[in-house]
PDB file of C-alpha atoms in Angstrom:
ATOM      1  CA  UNK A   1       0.000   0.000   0.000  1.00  0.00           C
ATOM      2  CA  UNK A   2       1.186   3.272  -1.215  1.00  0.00           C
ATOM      3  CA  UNK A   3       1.335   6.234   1.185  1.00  0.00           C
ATOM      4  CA  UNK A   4      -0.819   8.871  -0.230  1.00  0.00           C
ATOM      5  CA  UNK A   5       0.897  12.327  -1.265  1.00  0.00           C
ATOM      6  CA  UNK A   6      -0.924  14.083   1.341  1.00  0.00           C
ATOM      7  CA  UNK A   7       0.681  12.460   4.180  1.00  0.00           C
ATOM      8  CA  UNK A   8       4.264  12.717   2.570  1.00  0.00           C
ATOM      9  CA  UNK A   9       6.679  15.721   2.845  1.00  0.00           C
ATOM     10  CA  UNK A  10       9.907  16.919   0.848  1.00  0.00           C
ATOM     11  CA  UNK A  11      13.078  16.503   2.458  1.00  0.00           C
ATOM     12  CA  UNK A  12      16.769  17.699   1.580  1.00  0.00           C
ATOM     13  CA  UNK A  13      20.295  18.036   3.987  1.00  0.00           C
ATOM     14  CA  UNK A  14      20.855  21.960   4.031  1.00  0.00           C
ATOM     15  CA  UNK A  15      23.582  22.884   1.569  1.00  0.00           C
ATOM     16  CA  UNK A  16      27.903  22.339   2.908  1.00  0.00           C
ATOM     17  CA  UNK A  17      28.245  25.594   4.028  1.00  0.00           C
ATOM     18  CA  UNK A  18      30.848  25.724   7.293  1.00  0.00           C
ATOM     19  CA  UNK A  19      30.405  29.422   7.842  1.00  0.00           C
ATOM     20  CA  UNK A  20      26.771  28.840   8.692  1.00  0.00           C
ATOM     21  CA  UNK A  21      27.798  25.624  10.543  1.00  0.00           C
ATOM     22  CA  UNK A  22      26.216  23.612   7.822  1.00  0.00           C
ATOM     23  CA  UNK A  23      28.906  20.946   7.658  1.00  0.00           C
ATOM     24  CA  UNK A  24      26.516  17.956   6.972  1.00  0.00           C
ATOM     25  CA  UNK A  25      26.894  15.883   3.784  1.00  0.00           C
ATOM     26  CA  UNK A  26      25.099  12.983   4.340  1.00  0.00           C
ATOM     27  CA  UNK A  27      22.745  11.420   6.863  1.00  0.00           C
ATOM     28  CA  UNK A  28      21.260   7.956   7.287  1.00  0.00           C
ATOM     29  CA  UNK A  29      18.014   7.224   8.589  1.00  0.00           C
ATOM     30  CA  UNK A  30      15.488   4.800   8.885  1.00  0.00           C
ATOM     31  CA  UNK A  31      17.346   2.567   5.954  1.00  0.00           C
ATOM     32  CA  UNK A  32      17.354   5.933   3.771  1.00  0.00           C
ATOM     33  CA  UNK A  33      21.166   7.299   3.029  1.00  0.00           C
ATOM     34  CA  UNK A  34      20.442  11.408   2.479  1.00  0.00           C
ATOM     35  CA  UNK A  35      23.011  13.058   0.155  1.00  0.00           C
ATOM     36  CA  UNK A  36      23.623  17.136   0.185  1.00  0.00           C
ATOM     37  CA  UNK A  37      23.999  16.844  -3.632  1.00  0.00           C
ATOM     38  CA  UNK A  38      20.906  14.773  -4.571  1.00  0.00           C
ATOM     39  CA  UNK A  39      18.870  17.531  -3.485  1.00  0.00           C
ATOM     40  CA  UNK A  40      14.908  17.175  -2.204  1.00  0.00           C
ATOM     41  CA  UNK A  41      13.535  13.434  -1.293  1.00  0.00           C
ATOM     42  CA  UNK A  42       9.846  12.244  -0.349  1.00  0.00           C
ATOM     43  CA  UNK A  43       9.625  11.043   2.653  1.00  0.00           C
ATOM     44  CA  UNK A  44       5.932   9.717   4.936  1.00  0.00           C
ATOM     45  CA  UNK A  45       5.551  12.378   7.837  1.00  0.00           C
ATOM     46  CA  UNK A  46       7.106  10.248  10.698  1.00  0.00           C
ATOM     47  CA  UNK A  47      10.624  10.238   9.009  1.00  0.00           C
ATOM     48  CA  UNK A  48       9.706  14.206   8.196  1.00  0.00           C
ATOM     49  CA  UNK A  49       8.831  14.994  11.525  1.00  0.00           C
ATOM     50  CA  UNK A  50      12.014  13.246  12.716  1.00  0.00           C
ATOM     51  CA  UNK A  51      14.663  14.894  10.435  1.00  0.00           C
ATOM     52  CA  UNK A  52      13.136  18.114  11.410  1.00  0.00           C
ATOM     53  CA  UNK A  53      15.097  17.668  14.865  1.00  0.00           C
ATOM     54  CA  UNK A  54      18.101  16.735  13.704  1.00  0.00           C
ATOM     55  CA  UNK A  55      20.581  19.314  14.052  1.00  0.00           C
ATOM     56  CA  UNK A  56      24.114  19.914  12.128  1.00  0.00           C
ATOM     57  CA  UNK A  57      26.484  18.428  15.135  1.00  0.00           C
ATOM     58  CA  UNK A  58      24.993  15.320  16.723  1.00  0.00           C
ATOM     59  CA  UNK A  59      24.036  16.045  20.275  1.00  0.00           C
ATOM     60  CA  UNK A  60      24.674  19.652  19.957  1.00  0.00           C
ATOM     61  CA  UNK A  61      21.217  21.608  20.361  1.00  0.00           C
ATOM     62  CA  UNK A  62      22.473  24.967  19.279  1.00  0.00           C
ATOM     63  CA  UNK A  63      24.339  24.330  15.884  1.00  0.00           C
ATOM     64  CA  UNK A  64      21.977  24.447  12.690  1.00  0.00           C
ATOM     65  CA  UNK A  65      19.109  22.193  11.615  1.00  0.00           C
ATOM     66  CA  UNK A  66      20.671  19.916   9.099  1.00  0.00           C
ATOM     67  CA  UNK A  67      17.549  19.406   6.800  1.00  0.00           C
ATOM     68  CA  UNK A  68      14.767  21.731   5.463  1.00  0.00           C
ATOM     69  CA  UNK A  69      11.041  20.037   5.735  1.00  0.00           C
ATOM     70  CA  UNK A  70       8.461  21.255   3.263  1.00  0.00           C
ATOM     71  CA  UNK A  71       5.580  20.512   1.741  1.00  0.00           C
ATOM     72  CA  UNK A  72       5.670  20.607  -1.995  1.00  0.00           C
ATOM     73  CA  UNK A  73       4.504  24.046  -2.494  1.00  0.00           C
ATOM     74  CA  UNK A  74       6.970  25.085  -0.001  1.00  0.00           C
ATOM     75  CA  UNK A  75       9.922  23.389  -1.437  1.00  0.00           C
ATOM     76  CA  UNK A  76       9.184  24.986  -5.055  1.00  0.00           C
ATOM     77  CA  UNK A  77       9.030  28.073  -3.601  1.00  0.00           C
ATOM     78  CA  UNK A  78      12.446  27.750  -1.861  1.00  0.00           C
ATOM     79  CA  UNK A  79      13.653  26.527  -5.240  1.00  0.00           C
ATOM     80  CA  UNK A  80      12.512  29.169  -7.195  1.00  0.00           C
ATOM     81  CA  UNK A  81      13.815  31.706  -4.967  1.00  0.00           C
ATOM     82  CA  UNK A  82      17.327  30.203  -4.851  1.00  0.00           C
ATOM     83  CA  UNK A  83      17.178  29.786  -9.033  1.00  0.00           C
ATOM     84  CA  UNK A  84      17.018  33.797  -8.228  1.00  0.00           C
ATOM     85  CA  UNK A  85      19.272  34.560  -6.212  1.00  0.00           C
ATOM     86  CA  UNK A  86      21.730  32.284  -8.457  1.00  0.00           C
ATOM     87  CA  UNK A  87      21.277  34.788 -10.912  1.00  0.00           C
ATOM     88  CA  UNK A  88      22.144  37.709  -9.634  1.00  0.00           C
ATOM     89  CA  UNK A  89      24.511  38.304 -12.162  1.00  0.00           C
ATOM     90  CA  UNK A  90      23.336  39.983 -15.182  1.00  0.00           C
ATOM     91  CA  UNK A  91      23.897  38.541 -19.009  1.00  0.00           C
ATOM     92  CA  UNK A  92      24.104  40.451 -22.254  1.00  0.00           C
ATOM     93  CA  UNK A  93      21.085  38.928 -22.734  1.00  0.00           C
ATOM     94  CA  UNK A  94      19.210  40.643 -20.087  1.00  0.00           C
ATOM     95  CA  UNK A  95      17.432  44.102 -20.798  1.00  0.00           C
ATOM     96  CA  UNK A  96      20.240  46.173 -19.493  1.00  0.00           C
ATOM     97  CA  UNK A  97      19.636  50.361 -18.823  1.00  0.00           C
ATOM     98  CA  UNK A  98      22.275  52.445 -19.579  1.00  0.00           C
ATOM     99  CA  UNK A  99      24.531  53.001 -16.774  1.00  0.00           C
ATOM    100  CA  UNK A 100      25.342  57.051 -17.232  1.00  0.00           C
ATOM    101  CA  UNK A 101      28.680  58.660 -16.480  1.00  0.00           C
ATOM    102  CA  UNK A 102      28.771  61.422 -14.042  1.00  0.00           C
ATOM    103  CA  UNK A 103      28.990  64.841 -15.815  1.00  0.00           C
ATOM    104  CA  UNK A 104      32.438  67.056 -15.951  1.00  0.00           C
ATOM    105  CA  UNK A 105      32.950  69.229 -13.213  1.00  0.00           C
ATOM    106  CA  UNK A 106      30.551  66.861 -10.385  1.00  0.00           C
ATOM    107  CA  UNK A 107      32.187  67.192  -7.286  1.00  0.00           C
ATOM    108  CA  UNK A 108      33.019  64.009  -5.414  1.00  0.00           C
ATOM    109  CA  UNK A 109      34.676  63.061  -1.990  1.00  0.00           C
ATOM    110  CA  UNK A 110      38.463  63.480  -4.073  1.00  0.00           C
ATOM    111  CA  UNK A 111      37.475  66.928  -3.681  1.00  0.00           C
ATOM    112  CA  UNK A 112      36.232  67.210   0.116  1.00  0.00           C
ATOM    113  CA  UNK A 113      39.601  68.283   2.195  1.00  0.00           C
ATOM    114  CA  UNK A 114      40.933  65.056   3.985  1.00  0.00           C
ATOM    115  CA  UNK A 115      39.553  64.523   7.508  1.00  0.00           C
ATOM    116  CA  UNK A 116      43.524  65.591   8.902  1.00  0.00           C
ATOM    117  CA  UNK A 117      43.664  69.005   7.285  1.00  0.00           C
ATOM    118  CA  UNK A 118      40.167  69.756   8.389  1.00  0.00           C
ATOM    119  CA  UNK A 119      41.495  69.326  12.319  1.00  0.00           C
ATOM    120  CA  UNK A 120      44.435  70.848  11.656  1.00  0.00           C
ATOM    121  CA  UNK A 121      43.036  73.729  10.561  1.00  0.00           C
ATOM    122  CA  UNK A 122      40.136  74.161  13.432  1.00  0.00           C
ATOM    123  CA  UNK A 123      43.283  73.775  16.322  1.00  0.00           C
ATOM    124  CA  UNK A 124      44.631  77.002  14.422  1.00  0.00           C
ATOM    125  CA  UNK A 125      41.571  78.932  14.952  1.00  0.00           C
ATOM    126  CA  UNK A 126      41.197  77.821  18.400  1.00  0.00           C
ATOM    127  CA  UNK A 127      44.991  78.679  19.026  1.00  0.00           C
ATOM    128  CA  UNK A 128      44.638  82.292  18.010  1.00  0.00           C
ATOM    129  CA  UNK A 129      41.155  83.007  19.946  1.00  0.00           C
TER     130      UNK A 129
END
C-alpha cells in the first residue's frame, strides 16, 4: 500500500556551508542514506517529523538544523527563490539600462579636504582666539 501524497513531505540536507555551521553531507536514517547533492527526497511524515530535529552536530542543540522540511509548495518556492538569487549576475542577454557617467565638473569626496587638514586647521583657529 502506497502512502498517499498528502501524508508525505519533501526533504533535503541543508547545503555544505561551514560558515553557517552547515557541515553535513550525508545522513542515514530509517534505511534511507540522504546526500547534500541529490537535493529534495519524499519522505511519509514520521521520518519528516524526525529529520526536522536533527541538528548539524549530533548532540549539539544549538548548531543548525541539518535538513529543510516542506511541503511541496513550499519546497518549489524555496527553489525558485534560490534559481534567483543564483542569478544575480546579469547577461548580455538581459534588458540592461544604460549606466550614465557622471557629468564634468561633479564634485566628489576626491574633492572634500581630507579629515587631517580639516582638524588641523580648526586647532589654528582655536589657538589664536
Amino acid at each position: 500500500m502506497r502512502p498517499s501524497m498528502d501524508n508525505t513531505y519533501l526533504v533535503r540536507l541543508k547545503a555544505y556551508d561551514a560558515r553557517r555551521g552547515h557541515v553535513l553531507r550525508r545522513y542515514t536514517y530509517a534505511g534511507i542514506k540522504f546526500q547534500e547533492e541529490r537535493g529534495w527526497y519524499r519522505v511519509e511524515k514520521p521520518v519528516a517529523d524526525y529529520l526536522r530535529t536533527v541538528h548539524q552536530l549530533p548532540g549539539d542543540t544549538y548548531s543548525p538544523l541539518a535538513f529543510d522540511v516542506s511541503s511541496e509548495a513550499e519546497a518549489k518556492a524555496l527553489d525558485a527563490a534560490e534559481a534567483d538569487e543564483a542569478r544575480v549576475k546579469r547577461s548580455a542577454s538581459d534588458e540592461l539600462k544604460l549606466s550614465a557617467a557622471r557629468p564634468v565638473g561633479t564634485l566628489t569626496t576626491e574633492d572634500l579636504p581630507k579629515a587631517s587638514e580639516e582638524k588641523d586647521s580648526r586647532r589654528g583657529k582655536r589657538e589664536k582666539d
